[in-house]
Short mmCIF file of C-alpha atoms and ligand atoms in Angstrom, two decimals:
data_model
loop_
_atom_site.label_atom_id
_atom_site.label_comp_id
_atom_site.label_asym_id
_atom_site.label_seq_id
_atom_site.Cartn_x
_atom_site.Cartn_y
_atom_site.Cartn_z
CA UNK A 1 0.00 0.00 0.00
CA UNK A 2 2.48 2.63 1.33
CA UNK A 3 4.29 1.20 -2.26
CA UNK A 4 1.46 2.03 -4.14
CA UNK A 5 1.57 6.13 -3.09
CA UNK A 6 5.52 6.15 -2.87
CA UNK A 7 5.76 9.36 -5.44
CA UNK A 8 4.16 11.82 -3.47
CA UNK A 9 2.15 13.74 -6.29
CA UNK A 10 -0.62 12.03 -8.13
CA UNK A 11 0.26 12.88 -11.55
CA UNK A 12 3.57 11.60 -11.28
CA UNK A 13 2.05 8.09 -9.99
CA UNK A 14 -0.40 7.84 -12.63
CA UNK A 15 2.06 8.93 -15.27
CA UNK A 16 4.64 5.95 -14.56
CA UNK A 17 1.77 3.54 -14.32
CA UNK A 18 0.58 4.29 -18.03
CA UNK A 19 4.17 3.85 -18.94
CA UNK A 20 4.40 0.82 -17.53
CA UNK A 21 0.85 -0.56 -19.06
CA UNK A 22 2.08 1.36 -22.15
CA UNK A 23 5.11 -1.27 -22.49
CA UNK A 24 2.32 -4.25 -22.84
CA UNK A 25 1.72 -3.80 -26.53
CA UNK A 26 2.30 -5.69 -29.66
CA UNK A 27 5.97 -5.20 -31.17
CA UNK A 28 6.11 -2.02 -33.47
CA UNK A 29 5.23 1.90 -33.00
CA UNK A 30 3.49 3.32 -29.97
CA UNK A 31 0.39 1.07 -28.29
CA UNK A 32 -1.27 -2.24 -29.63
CA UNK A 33 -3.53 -3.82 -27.63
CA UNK A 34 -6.48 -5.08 -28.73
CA UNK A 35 -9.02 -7.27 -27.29
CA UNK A 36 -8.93 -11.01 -26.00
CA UNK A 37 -5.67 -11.22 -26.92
CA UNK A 38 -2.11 -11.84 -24.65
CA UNK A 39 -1.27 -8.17 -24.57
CA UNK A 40 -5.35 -7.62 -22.64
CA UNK A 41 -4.63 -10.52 -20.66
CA UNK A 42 -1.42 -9.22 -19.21
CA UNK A 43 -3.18 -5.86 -19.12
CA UNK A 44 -6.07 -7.10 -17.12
CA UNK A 45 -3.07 -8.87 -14.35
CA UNK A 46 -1.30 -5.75 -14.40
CA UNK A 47 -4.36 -3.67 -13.68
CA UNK A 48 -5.97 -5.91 -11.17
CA UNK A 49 -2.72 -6.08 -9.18
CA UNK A 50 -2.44 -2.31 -8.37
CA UNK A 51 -6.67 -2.39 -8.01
CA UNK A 52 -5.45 -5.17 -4.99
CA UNK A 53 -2.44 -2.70 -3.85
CA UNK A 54 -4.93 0.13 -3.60
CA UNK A 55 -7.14 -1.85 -1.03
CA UNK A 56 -9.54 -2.88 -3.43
CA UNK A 57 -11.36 -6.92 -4.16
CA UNK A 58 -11.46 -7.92 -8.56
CA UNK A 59 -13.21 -9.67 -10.15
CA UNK A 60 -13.31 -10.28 -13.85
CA UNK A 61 -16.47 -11.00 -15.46
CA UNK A 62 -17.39 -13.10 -19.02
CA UNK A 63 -16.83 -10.08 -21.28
CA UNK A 64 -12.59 -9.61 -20.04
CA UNK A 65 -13.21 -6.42 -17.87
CA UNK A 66 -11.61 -5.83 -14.69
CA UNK A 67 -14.09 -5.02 -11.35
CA UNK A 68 -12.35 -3.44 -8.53
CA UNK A 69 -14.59 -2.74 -5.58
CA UNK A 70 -13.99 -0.73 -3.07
CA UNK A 71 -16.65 -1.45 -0.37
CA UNK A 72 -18.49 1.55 1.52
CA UNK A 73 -19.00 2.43 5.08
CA UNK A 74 -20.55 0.24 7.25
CA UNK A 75 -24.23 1.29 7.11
CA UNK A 76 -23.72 2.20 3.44
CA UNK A 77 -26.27 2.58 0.90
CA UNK A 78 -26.89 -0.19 -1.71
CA UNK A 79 -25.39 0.55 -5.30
CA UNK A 80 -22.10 1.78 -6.23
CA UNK A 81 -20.64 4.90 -8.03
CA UNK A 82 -18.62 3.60 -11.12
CA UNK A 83 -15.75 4.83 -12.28
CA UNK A 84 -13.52 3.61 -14.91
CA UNK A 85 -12.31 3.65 -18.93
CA UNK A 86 -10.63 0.93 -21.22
CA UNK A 87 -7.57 -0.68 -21.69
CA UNK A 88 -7.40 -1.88 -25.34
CA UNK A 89 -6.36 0.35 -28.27
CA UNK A 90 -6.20 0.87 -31.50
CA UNK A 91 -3.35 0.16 -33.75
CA UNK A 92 -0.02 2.47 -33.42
CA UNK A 93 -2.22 4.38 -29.95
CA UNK A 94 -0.54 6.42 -27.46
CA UNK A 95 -0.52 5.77 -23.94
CA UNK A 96 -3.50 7.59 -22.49
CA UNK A 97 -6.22 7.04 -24.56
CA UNK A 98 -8.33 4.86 -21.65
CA UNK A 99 -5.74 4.22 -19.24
CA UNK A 100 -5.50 6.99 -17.63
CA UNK A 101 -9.12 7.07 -16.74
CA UNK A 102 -8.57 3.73 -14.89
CA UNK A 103 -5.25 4.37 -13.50
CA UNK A 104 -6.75 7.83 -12.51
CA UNK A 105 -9.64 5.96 -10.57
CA UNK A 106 -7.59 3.69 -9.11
CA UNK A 107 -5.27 6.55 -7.18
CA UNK A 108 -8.08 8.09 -5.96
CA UNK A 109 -8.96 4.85 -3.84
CA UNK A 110 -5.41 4.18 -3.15
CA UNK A 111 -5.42 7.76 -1.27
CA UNK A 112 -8.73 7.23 0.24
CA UNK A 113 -7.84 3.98 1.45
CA UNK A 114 -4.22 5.19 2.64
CA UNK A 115 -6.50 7.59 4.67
CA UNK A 116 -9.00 4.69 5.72
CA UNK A 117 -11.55 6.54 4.48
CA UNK A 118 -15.39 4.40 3.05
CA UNK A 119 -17.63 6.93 1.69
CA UNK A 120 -20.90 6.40 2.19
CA UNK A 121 -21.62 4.16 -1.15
CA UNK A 122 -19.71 1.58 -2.61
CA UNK A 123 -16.95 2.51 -5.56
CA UNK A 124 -16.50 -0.35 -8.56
CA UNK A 125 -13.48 0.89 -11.03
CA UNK A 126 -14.47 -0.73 -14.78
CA UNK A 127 -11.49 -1.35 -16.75
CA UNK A 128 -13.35 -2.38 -20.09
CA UNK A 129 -12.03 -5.07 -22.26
CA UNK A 130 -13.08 -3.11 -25.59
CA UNK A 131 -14.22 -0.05 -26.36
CA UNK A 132 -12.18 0.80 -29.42
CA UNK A 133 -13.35 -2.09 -31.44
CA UNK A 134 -10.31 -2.37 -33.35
CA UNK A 135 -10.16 -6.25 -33.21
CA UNK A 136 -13.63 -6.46 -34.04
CA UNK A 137 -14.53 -3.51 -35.93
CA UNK A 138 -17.61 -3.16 -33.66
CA UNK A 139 -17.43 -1.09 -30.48
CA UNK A 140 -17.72 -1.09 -27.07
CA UNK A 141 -18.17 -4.72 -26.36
CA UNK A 142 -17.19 -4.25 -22.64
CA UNK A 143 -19.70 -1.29 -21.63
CA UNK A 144 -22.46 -2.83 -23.52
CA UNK A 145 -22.04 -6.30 -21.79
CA UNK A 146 -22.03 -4.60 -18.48
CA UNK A 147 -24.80 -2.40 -19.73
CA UNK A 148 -26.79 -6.01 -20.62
CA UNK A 149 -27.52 -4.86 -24.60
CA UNK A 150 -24.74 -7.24 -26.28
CA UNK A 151 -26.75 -8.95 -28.88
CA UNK A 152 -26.27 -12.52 -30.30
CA UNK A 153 -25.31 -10.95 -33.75
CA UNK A 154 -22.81 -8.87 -31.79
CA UNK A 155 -21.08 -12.55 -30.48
CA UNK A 156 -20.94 -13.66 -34.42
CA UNK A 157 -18.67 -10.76 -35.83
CA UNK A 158 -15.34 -12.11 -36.78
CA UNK A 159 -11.89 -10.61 -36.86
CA UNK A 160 -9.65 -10.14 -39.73
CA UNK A 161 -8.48 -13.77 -39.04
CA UNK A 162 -12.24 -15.20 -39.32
CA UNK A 163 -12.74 -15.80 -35.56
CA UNK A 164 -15.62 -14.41 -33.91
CA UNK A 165 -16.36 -12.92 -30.95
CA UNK A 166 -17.65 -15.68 -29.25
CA UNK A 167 -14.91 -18.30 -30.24
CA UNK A 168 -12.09 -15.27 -28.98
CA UNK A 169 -14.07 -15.28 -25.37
CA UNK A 170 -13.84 -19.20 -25.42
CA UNK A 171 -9.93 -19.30 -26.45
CA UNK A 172 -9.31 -16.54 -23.41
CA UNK A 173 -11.11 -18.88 -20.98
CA UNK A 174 -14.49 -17.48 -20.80
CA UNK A 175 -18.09 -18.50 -21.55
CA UNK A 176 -19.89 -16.55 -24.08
CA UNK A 177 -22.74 -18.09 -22.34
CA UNK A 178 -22.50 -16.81 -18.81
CA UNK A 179 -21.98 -13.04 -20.66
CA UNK A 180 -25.60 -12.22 -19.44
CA UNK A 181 -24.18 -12.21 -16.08
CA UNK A 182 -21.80 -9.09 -16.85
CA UNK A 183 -24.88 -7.17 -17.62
CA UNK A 184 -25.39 -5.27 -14.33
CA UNK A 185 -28.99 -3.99 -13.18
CA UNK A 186 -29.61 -0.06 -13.19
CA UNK A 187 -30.72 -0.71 -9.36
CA UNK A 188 -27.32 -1.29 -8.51
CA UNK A 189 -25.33 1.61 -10.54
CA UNK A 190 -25.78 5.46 -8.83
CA UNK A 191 -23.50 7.04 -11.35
CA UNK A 192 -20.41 6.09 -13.86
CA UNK A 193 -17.93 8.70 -14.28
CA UNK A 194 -15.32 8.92 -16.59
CA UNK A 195 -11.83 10.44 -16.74
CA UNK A 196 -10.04 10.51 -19.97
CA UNK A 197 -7.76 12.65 -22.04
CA UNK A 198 -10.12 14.98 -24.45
CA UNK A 199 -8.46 14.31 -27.69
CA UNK A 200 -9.30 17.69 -29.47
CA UNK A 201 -7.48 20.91 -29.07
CA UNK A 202 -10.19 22.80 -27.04
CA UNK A 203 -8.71 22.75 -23.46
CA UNK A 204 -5.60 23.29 -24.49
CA UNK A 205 -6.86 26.69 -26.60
CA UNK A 206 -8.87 27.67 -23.27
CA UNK A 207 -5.36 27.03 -21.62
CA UNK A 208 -7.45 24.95 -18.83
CA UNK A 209 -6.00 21.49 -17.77
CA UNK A 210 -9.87 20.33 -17.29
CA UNK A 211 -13.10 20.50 -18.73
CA UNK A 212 -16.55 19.04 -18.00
CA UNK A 213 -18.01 17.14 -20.82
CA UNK A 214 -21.52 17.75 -22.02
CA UNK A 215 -22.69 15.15 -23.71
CA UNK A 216 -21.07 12.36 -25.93
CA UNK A 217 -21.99 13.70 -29.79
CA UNK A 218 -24.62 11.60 -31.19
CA UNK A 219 -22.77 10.78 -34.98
CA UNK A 220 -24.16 9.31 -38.39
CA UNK A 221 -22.16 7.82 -41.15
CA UNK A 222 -23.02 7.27 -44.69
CA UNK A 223 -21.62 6.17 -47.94
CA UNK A 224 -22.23 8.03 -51.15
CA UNK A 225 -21.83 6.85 -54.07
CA UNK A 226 -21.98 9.03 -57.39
CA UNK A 227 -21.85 7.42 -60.90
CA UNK A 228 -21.81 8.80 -64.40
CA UNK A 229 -19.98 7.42 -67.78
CA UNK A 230 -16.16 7.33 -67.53
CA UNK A 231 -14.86 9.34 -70.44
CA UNK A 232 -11.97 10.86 -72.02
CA UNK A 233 -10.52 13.68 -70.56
CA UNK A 234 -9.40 15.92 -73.83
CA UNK A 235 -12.46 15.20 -76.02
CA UNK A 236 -15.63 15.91 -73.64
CA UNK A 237 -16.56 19.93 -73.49
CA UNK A 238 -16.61 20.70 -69.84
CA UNK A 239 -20.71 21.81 -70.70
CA UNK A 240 -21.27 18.30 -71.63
CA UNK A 241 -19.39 16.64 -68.74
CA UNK A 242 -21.23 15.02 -66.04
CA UNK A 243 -18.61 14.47 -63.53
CA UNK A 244 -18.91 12.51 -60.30
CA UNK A 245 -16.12 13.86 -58.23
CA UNK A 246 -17.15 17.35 -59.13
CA UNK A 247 -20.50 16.09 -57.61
CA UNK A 248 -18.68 15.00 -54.39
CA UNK A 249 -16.58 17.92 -53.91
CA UNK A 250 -19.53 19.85 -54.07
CA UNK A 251 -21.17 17.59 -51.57
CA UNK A 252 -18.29 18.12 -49.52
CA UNK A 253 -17.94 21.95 -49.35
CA UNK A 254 -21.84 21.84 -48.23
CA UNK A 255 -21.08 19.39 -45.58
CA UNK A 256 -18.42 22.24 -44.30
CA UNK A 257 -21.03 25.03 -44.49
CA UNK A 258 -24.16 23.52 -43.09
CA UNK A 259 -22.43 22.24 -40.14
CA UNK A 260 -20.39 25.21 -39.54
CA UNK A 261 -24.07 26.64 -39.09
CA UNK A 262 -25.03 24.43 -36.33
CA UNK A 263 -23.99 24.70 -32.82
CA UNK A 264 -21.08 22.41 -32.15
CA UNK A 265 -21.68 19.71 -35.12
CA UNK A 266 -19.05 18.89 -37.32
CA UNK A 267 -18.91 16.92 -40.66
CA UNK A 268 -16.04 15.07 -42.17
CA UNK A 269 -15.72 13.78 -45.69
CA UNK A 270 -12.47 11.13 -44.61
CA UNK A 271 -12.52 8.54 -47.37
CA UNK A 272 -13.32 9.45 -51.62
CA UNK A 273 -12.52 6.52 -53.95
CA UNK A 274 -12.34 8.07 -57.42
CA UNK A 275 -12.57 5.72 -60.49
CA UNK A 276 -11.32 4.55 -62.57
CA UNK A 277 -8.35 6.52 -61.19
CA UNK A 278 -6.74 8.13 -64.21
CA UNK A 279 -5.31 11.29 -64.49
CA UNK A 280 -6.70 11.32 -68.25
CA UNK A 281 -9.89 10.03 -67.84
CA UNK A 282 -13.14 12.32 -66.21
CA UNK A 283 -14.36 9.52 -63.19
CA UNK A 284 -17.10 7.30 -63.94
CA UNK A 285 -18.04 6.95 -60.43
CA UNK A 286 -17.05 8.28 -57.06
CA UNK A 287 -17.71 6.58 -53.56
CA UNK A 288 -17.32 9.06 -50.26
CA UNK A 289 -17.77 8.62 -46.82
CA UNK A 290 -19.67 11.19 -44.97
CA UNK A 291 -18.97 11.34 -40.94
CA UNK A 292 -21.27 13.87 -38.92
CA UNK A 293 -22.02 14.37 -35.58
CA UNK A 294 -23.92 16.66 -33.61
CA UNK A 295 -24.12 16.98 -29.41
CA UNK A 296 -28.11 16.51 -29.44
CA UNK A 297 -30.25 13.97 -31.58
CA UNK A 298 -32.13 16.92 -32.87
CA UNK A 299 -29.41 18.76 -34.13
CA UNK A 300 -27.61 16.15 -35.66
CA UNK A 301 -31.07 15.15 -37.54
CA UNK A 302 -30.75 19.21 -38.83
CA UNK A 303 -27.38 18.62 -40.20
CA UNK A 304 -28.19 15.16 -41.77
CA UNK A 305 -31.95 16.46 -43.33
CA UNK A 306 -30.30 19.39 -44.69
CA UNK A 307 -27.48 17.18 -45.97
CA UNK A 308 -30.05 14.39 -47.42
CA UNK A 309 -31.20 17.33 -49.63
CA UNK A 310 -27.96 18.86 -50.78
CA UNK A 311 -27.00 15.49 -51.49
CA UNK A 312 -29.79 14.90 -53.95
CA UNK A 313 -29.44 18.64 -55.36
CA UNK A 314 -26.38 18.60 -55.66
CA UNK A 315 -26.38 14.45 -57.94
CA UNK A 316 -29.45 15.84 -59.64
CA UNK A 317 -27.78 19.24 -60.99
CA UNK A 318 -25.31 17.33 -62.10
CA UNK A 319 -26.83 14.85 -63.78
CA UNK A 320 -25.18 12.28 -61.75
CA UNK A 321 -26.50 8.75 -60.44
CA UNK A 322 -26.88 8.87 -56.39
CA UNK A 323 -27.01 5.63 -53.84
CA UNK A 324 -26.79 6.52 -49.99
CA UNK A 325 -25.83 3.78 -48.09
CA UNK A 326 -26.06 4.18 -44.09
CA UNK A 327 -23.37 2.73 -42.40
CA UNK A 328 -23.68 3.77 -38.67
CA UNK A 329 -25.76 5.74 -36.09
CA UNK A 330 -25.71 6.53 -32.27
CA UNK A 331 -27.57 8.33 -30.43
CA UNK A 332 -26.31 11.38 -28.17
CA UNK A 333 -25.57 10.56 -24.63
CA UNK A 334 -26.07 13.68 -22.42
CA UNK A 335 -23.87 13.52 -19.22
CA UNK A 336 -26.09 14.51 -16.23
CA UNK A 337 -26.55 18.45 -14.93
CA UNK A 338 -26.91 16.82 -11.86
CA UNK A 339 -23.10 15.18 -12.06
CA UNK A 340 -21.95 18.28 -14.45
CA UNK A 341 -22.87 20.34 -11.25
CA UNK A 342 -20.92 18.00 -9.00
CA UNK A 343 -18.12 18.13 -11.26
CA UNK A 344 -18.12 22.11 -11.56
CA UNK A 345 -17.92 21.98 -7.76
CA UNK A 346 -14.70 20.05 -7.89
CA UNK A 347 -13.28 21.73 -10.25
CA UNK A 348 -14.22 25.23 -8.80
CA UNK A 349 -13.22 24.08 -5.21
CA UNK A 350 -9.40 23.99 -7.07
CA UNK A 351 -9.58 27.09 -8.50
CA UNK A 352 -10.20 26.36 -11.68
CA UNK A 353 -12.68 27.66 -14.07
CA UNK A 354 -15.12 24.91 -14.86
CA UNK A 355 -15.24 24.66 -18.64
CA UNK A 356 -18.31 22.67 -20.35
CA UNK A 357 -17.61 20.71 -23.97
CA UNK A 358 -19.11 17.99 -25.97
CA UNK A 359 -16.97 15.14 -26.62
CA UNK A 360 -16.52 14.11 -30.32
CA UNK A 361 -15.82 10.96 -29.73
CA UNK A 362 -17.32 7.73 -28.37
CA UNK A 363 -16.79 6.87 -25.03
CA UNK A 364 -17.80 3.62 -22.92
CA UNK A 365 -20.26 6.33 -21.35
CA UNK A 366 -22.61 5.97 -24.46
CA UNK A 367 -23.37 2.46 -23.55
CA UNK A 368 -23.28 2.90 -19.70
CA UNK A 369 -26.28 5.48 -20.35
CA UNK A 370 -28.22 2.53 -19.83
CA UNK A 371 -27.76 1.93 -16.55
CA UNK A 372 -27.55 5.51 -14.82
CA UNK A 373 -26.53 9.06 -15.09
CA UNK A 374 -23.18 9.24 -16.40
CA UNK A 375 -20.63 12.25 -16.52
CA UNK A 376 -16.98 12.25 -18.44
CA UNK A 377 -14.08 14.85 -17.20
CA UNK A 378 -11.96 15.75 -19.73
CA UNK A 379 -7.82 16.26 -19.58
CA UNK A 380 -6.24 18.34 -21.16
CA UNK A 381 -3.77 17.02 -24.05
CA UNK A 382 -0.78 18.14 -26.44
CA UNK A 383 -2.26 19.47 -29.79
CA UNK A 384 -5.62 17.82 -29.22
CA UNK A 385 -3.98 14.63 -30.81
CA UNK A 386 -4.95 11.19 -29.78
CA UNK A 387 -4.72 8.07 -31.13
CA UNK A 388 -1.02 8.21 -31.97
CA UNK A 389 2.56 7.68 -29.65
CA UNK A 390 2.57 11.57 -30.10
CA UNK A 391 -0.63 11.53 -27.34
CA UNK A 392 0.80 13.72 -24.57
CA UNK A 393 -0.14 14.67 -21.29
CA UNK A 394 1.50 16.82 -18.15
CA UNK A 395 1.82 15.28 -14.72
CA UNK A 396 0.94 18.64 -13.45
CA UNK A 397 -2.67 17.96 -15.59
CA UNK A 398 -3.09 15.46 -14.48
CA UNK A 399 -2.51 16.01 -10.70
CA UNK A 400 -5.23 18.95 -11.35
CA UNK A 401 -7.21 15.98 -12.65
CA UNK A 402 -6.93 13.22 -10.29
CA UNK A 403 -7.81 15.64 -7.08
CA UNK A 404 -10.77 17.12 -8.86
CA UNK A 405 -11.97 13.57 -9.37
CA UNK A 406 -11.37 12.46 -5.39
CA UNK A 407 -12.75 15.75 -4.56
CA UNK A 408 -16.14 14.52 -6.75
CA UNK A 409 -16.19 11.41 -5.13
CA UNK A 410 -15.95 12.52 -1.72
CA UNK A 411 -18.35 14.51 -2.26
CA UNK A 412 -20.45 12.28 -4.67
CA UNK A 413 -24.37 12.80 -3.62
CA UNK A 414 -26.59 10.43 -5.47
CA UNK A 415 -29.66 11.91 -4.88
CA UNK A 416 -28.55 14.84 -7.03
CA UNK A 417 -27.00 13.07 -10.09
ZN1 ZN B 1 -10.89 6.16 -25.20
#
């Protein structure tokens, strides 16, 4: 125990423990870890021991994630406060991307218990098995067993390598069967709360090491594709050309403007497959992916009706063939004013101004919306970049970090989250 707090400042602690889960990785540039694989399984040992050294009991349940509990008070309410993150990655990741959010946790109960100090609710620290999906290519198969809405067709997805989900849990030593029991009852959850680096540059441009985080984005992908006659590209009259990728740049530059008219939305075109590919031939067809995501349901269904209608505009204009293939949509999961508030508090009680941002990303909080309020705080990182070795932290961050999230969970009040 005394080991566990031997550097005496948080962020320095946390900082050498992502290093040292950082070195479990596949061979090759920055992070690999993906999930059900040796690299999680050494992940999950490493991360259980210092839940142990921190005075917490683990568990791991049928889905590979790592329960550390952390038992309240005697007299203590039912239910626990959850706190957590993941520990897989995606290919070539940086260190902080998830890990810090459980390594974060886990000091806070290591100082608390150094202080022999039960709050008056039980603490569980989730360190989910997958939320990046990289193995799998579908996400957050951790949080969503825990959150009980895994589906059978989720357990049939295979990997690159043609094994599915299912047989991977089997070859690790788990049943797929006995997942249901993962799933845990929103009776039992008060809150789950998130730490985790923000991986966008708006912190950093606020020069604030923390922010409070709004609401995970709700986000819609699609695939266009736009198809015309492939021609030659010195003998067609540019009035008699009916050119695809003209089409989807088009398409693109109204993506930019419509979103850039609604509050916090962004669209990205990431992915344009022109073809046949010559540079002496005008396209025959062009396939683009369209990414957009919005903080509310309704203003994400703004962007994507007034994009549905440029789209069509734009391919009719032209003269162009249109097919719209959706790919992929979630639904926006607003973090709790109740917890926001709490957070504020913290944050405030440190002197710092509490900021208040969406988060762009996905988080394991989208699926843990099933269970109970959730709330994410945000850290502060170098250039907003994330998922890369270049993802960078401070320990003095994240310090300011781990003591705003003690001083939430001391002060933690269910009845207003
Ligand atoms: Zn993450």
């Amino acid at each position: 125990m005394a080991d566990y707090l031997s550097e005496s400042d948080p962020g320095t602690r946390i900082l050498r423990r992502c290093d040292e889960l950082a070195a479990i990785s596949r061979p090759g540039t920055g992070v690999t870890r993906l999930y059900l694989t040796g690299e999680h399984r050494a992940a999950m040992e490493l991360v259980s021991r210092w839940m142990r050294e921190a005075g917490m009991t683990v568990h791991t349940d049928h889905a590979a994630n790592v329960i550390g509990r952390y038992p309240p008070a005697a007299g203590g309410r039912n239910g626990s406060l959850l706190l957590g993150s993941h520990i897989d990655s995606v290919i070539d990741a940086g260190k902080y991307d998830g890990p810090l959010g459980v390594i974060a946790a886990i000091d806070c109960i290591a100082v608390l218990n150094g202080e022999g100090r039960r709050l008056p609710f039980g603490i569980e620290i989730l360190a989910f098995g997958d939320e990046e999906g990289t193995r799998f290519g579908t996400t957050l198969i951790g949080s969503r067993a825990v959150a009980g809405t895994l589906t059978p067709q989720d357990l049939a997805i295979r990997d690159k390598d043609n094994i599915s989900v299912e047989t991977a849990l089997r070859t690790f030593g788990l049943d797929p069967n006995a997942l249901a029991s993962a799933a845990r009852s929103p009776g039992d959850v008060l809150a789950y709360v998130e730490l985790h680096i923000e991986q966008g540059p708006v912190l950093e441009g606020e020069d604030l090491p923390v922010g409070v985080v709004t609401a995970i984005n709700a986000q819609t992908r699609k695939v266009v594709t736009l198809k015309s006659e492939a021609n030659h590209a010195g003998t067609v009259p540019m009035r008699l050309r009916h050119d695809p990728f003209l089409a989807a740049a088009e398409i693109a530059l109204a993506l930019e403007k419509t979103a850039s008219g609604i509050p916090d939305a962004v669209g990205t075109v990431g992915q344009v497959d022109v073809r046949p590919g010559a540079s002496n031939v005008i396209p025959g067809s062009v396939t683009m992916s369209l990414d957009m995501r919005a903080r509310t349901d309704a203003l994400l269904r703004r962007l994507t009706a007034a994009m549905d209608g440029e789209i069509e505009r734009i391919a009719q204009a032209r003269g162009v063939g249109l097919e719209v293939e959706p790919m992929l949509e979630t639904k926006a999961a607003p973090c709790s004013p109740g917890l926001i508030g709490q957070l504020d508090r913290a944050i405030g009680g440190s002197g710092i101004k509490p900021l208040h941002l969406p988060s762009g990303a996905g988080h394991d909080g989208m699926a843990m919306n099933a269970l109970g309020p959730i709330a994410m705080l945000f850290v502060r990182c170098k250039g907003g970049v994330s998922h890369s070795p270049l993802e960078s932290v401070t320990a003095g961050d994240v310090t300011i970090a781990a003591n705003v999230l003690r001083d939430f969970i001391i002060g933690f009040d269910p009845e207003k989250s």
